[in-house]
Short mmCIF file of C-alpha atoms in Angstrom, two decimals:
data_model
loop_
_atom_site.label_atom_id
_atom_site.label_comp_id
_atom_site.label_asym_id
_atom_site.label_seq_id
_atom_site.Cartn_x
_atom_site.Cartn_y
_atom_site.Cartn_z
CA UNK A 1352 -3.17 -105.94 -73.53
CA UNK A 1353 -6.48 -107.53 -72.59
CA UNK A 1354 -7.58 -108.00 -76.15
CA UNK A 1355 -11.22 -107.69 -77.12
CA UNK A 1356 -13.34 -107.68 -73.98
CA UNK A 1357 -16.95 -108.81 -73.94
CA UNK A 1358 -19.51 -108.92 -71.18
CA UNK A 1359 -21.33 -110.71 -69.85
CA UNK A 1360 -19.77 -114.10 -70.54
CA UNK A 1361 -23.04 -115.90 -69.98
CA UNK A 1362 -26.65 -114.79 -70.01
CA UNK A 1363 -29.85 -116.73 -69.43
CA UNK A 1364 -33.14 -114.98 -70.10
CA UNK A 1365 -36.74 -115.89 -70.70
CA UNK A 1366 -38.15 -115.47 -74.18
CA UNK A 1367 -39.64 -112.09 -74.97
CA UNK A 1368 -37.20 -110.38 -72.60
CA UNK A 1369 -34.61 -107.88 -73.82
CA UNK A 1370 -30.89 -108.52 -73.60
CA UNK A 1371 -27.76 -106.51 -74.35
CA UNK A 1372 -24.15 -107.44 -74.97
CA UNK A 1373 -21.20 -105.14 -74.62
CA UNK A 1374 -17.88 -105.13 -76.44
CA UNK A 1375 -14.68 -103.16 -75.91
CA UNK A 1376 -12.35 -103.61 -78.90
CA UNK A 1377 -8.58 -103.44 -78.91
CA UNK A 1378 -7.40 -99.86 -78.55
CA UNK A 1379 -6.83 -98.24 -81.93
CA UNK A 1380 -8.90 -100.75 -83.87
CA UNK A 1381 -11.30 -98.88 -86.09
CA UNK A 1382 -13.19 -101.89 -87.40
CA UNK A 1383 -15.55 -103.79 -85.14
CA UNK A 1384 -17.59 -106.88 -85.97
CA UNK A 1385 -20.42 -108.73 -84.28
CA UNK A 1386 -20.80 -112.40 -85.15
CA UNK A 1387 -23.31 -115.00 -84.06
CA UNK A 1388 -22.26 -118.61 -83.66
CA UNK A 1389 -24.99 -121.21 -83.42
CA UNK A 1390 -24.23 -124.60 -81.91
CA UNK A 1391 -22.20 -126.72 -84.30
CA UNK A 1392 -21.73 -123.88 -86.76
CA UNK A 1393 -19.06 -121.37 -87.63
CA UNK A 1394 -19.44 -117.69 -86.79
CA UNK A 1395 -21.73 -115.65 -89.04
CA UNK A 1396 -21.38 -111.92 -89.45
CA UNK A 1397 -24.20 -109.77 -88.10
CA UNK A 1398 -22.78 -106.28 -88.49
CA UNK A 1399 -19.53 -104.45 -89.20
CA UNK A 1400 -18.58 -100.98 -88.02
CA UNK A 1401 -15.97 -98.65 -89.39
CA UNK A 1402 -15.47 -96.24 -86.50
CA UNK A 1403 -19.01 -95.30 -85.47
CA UNK A 1404 -20.62 -96.09 -88.82
CA UNK A 1405 -22.39 -99.38 -89.49
CA UNK A 1406 -21.14 -100.14 -93.00
CA UNK A 1407 -22.49 -103.68 -93.35
CA UNK A 1408 -25.61 -104.68 -91.44
CA UNK A 1409 -27.26 -106.69 -94.18
CA UNK A 1410 -27.39 -109.83 -92.05
CA UNK A 1411 -28.68 -108.20 -88.90
CA UNK A 1412 -32.34 -109.13 -88.21
CA UNK A 1413 -33.48 -105.57 -87.81
CA UNK A 1414 -36.91 -106.36 -86.46
CA UNK A 1415 -35.47 -107.35 -83.11
CA UNK A 1416 -31.72 -106.71 -83.24
CA UNK A 1417 -30.03 -103.36 -82.91
CA UNK A 1418 -26.46 -102.25 -82.41
CA UNK A 1419 -24.59 -99.08 -81.75
CA UNK A 1420 -21.01 -97.95 -81.50
CA UNK A 1421 -21.01 -94.54 -79.94
CA UNK A 1422 -17.79 -92.56 -80.28
CA UNK A 1423 -16.38 -95.34 -82.42
CA UNK A 1424 -15.03 -97.37 -79.53
CA UNK A 1425 -17.28 -99.60 -77.41
CA UNK A 1426 -20.25 -101.29 -78.96
CA UNK A 1427 -23.52 -102.71 -77.73
CA UNK A 1428 -25.67 -105.34 -79.41
CA UNK A 1429 -29.27 -105.59 -78.27
CA UNK A 1430 -32.06 -108.08 -78.85
CA UNK A 1431 -35.62 -107.09 -78.04
CA UNK A 1432 -37.58 -109.25 -77.64
CA UNK A 1433 -35.48 -112.40 -77.52
CA UNK A 1434 -36.72 -115.62 -79.06
CA UNK A 1435 -35.74 -119.22 -78.36
CA UNK A 1436 -33.83 -119.35 -81.65
CA UNK A 1437 -31.56 -116.53 -80.54
CA UNK A 1438 -29.70 -118.88 -78.23
CA UNK A 1439 -26.12 -118.78 -79.48
CA UNK A 1440 -22.67 -117.40 -78.75
CA UNK A 1441 -22.32 -113.76 -79.74
CA UNK A 1442 -18.77 -112.86 -80.71
CA UNK A 1443 -17.22 -109.45 -81.04
CA UNK A 1444 -14.06 -108.93 -83.07
CA UNK A 1445 -11.94 -105.97 -84.05
CA UNK A 1446 -9.22 -105.16 -86.55
CA UNK A 1447 -7.07 -102.15 -87.34
CA UNK A 1448 -9.03 -101.44 -90.48
CA UNK A 1449 -11.30 -103.08 -93.02
CA UNK A 1450 -8.47 -104.16 -95.26
CA UNK A 1451 -6.40 -105.53 -92.42
CA UNK A 1452 -6.96 -109.22 -92.66
CA UNK A 1453 -6.52 -110.28 -89.05
CA UNK A 1454 -9.54 -109.92 -86.82
CA UNK A 1455 -9.07 -110.43 -83.08
CA UNK A 1456 -11.97 -112.08 -81.30
CA UNK A 1457 -13.38 -111.68 -77.84
CA UNK A 1458 -14.34 -114.58 -75.58
CA UNK A 1459 -17.96 -114.27 -76.60
CA UNK A 1460 -21.25 -114.10 -74.74
CA UNK A 1461 -23.20 -117.33 -74.52
CA UNK A 1462 -26.91 -116.52 -74.60
CA UNK A 1463 -29.52 -119.04 -73.55
CA UNK A 1464 -33.16 -118.15 -74.11
CA UNK A 1465 -35.61 -120.31 -72.16
CA UNK B 547 -22.02 -116.46 -103.10
CA UNK B 548 -19.13 -117.69 -101.05
CA UNK B 549 -19.18 -120.92 -99.12
CA UNK B 550 -16.74 -122.91 -97.01
CA UNK B 551 -17.12 -126.63 -96.43
CA UNK B 552 -15.35 -128.62 -93.76
CA UNK B 553 -16.54 -132.18 -94.31
CA UNK B 554 -15.38 -133.61 -91.00
CA UNK B 555 -17.01 -132.59 -87.72
CA UNK B 556 -14.55 -134.64 -85.71
CA UNK B 557 -11.10 -135.97 -86.48
CA UNK B 558 -9.24 -138.20 -84.06
CA UNK B 559 -5.58 -139.06 -84.55
CA UNK B 560 -2.86 -140.55 -82.39
CA UNK B 561 -0.01 -138.42 -81.12
CA UNK B 562 2.77 -138.41 -83.68
CA UNK B 563 0.49 -139.27 -86.58
CA UNK B 564 0.01 -136.92 -89.53
CA UNK B 565 -2.98 -134.61 -89.53
CA UNK B 566 -4.98 -133.24 -92.43
CA UNK B 567 -8.02 -131.08 -91.84
CA UNK B 568 -9.99 -130.62 -95.03
CA UNK B 569 -11.43 -127.37 -96.31
CA UNK B 570 -13.12 -126.77 -99.64
CA UNK B 571 -14.52 -123.48 -100.79
CA UNK B 572 -16.85 -122.06 -103.37
CA UNK B 573 -16.03 -118.66 -104.77
CA UNK B 574 -15.86 -117.35 -108.29
CA UNK B 575 -12.94 -114.97 -107.89
CA UNK B 576 -9.62 -114.99 -106.03
CA UNK B 577 -10.28 -115.50 -102.34
CA UNK B 578 -8.19 -115.07 -99.26
CA UNK B 579 -8.22 -118.19 -97.12
CA UNK B 580 -7.57 -118.52 -93.42
CA UNK B 581 -7.45 -121.08 -90.67
CA UNK B 582 -8.69 -120.09 -87.22
CA UNK B 583 -8.26 -122.21 -84.10
CA UNK B 584 -10.11 -122.27 -80.80
CA UNK B 585 -8.48 -124.11 -77.92
CA UNK B 586 -10.59 -125.22 -74.99
CA UNK B 587 -11.89 -122.23 -73.02
CA UNK B 588 -9.96 -119.80 -75.19
CA UNK B 589 -11.02 -117.32 -77.82
CA UNK B 590 -11.00 -117.84 -81.53
CA UNK B 591 -7.63 -116.85 -82.98
CA UNK B 592 -5.97 -116.74 -86.35
CA UNK B 593 -3.67 -119.69 -87.02
CA UNK B 594 -2.49 -118.92 -90.53
CA UNK B 595 -3.47 -117.33 -93.83
CA UNK B 596 -2.61 -118.49 -97.30
CA UNK B 597 -1.01 -115.25 -98.45
CA UNK B 598 1.66 -115.53 -95.79
CA UNK B 599 2.71 -119.01 -96.86
CA UNK B 600 4.00 -119.58 -93.37
CA UNK B 601 4.15 -122.50 -90.97
CA UNK B 602 2.61 -121.90 -87.56
CA UNK B 603 3.00 -124.45 -84.78
CA UNK B 604 4.07 -126.93 -87.44
CA UNK B 605 0.88 -126.44 -89.47
CA UNK B 606 0.87 -125.53 -93.14
CA UNK B 607 -1.89 -125.00 -95.66
CA UNK B 608 -1.64 -124.64 -99.41
CA UNK B 609 -4.28 -122.99 -101.54
CA UNK B 610 -5.20 -125.25 -104.45
CA UNK B 611 -7.29 -123.18 -106.82
CA UNK B 612 -7.85 -126.09 -109.19
CA UNK B 613 -9.44 -128.19 -106.45
CA UNK B 614 -10.75 -125.14 -104.55
CA UNK B 615 -9.22 -126.50 -101.38
CA UNK B 616 -7.16 -125.18 -98.49
CA UNK B 617 -6.39 -128.22 -96.38
CA UNK B 618 -4.50 -127.81 -93.11
CA UNK B 619 -1.66 -130.24 -92.52
CA UNK B 620 0.80 -131.17 -89.84
CA UNK B 621 3.24 -134.08 -90.14
CA UNK B 622 3.24 -135.07 -86.45
CA UNK B 623 0.27 -134.30 -84.23
CA UNK B 624 0.79 -133.17 -80.65
CA UNK B 625 -1.66 -133.38 -77.77
CA UNK B 626 -1.75 -129.59 -77.54
CA UNK B 627 -3.11 -129.46 -81.08
CA UNK B 628 -6.48 -130.69 -79.82
CA UNK B 629 -8.92 -127.88 -80.60
CA UNK B 630 -11.66 -126.66 -82.93
CA UNK B 631 -10.37 -125.56 -86.30
CA UNK B 632 -12.30 -123.26 -88.61
CA UNK B 633 -11.52 -122.57 -92.23
CA UNK B 634 -12.58 -119.09 -93.41
CA UNK B 635 -12.75 -117.21 -96.69
CA UNK B 636 -12.73 -113.56 -97.59
CA UNK B 637 -13.72 -112.66 -101.11
CA UNK B 638 -11.85 -110.13 -103.20
CA UNK B 639 -12.95 -106.65 -102.22
CA UNK B 640 -15.05 -108.01 -99.39
CA UNK B 641 -14.45 -107.43 -95.72
CA UNK B 642 -16.63 -110.31 -94.62
CA UNK B 643 -15.19 -113.57 -93.35
CA UNK B 644 -17.24 -116.64 -94.20
CA UNK B 645 -16.51 -119.53 -91.86
CA UNK B 646 -16.94 -123.25 -92.23
CA UNK B 647 -18.70 -125.26 -89.55
CA UNK B 648 -15.44 -126.32 -87.99
CA UNK B 649 -13.62 -129.57 -87.32
CA UNK B 650 -12.83 -130.77 -83.84
CA UNK B 651 -9.36 -132.29 -83.74
CA UNK B 652 -8.71 -134.73 -80.95
CA UNK B 653 -5.15 -135.99 -80.52
CA UNK B 654 -5.03 -139.24 -78.59
CA UNK B 655 -2.00 -139.66 -76.32
#
């Protein structure tokens, strides 16, 4: 079992450019989370999916961030356009269901905006 | 609002010494508390949760509702315990994990 797979691992882009992150959760996990972790901080939730439905996106900056989870499996998080302050590690996690307390995390994508 | 505070950014101890990583929380109801660990170049993973009342890798944590704390303890630190440790809270009826800023534990040989 590979666990939660994220790609790319690292991404460097210039400000105002678009960027996308991809996540493949553990097979059978219905709940998928995207977190952002700024340097020196703990992860902060951006969005949570139950199957293909975004059930909690209250902390997603919707002016430039978007996410989708087609067919309730893989998910993509996009930023357009990126700003310097978006530099962070973007973590994807999945769990069997919303009430299941253990979330399994991917390795993360480290984004640097220059 | 729910909040998790880890007052120490860095904690250095000698091998064999006791370890206590502090975690305090703010939440009005009955929370679920967790400790996550991230070893060097590895992904974030669950270490233990208070409802299980278990000991993992020699670590224990007791939820103290009076002091709103969930400190992580180990009687004898090992070099392989060196890692980032994050305390996290999930409020009753909530599916959102709120993390602290983390404490970097460094065990000196």
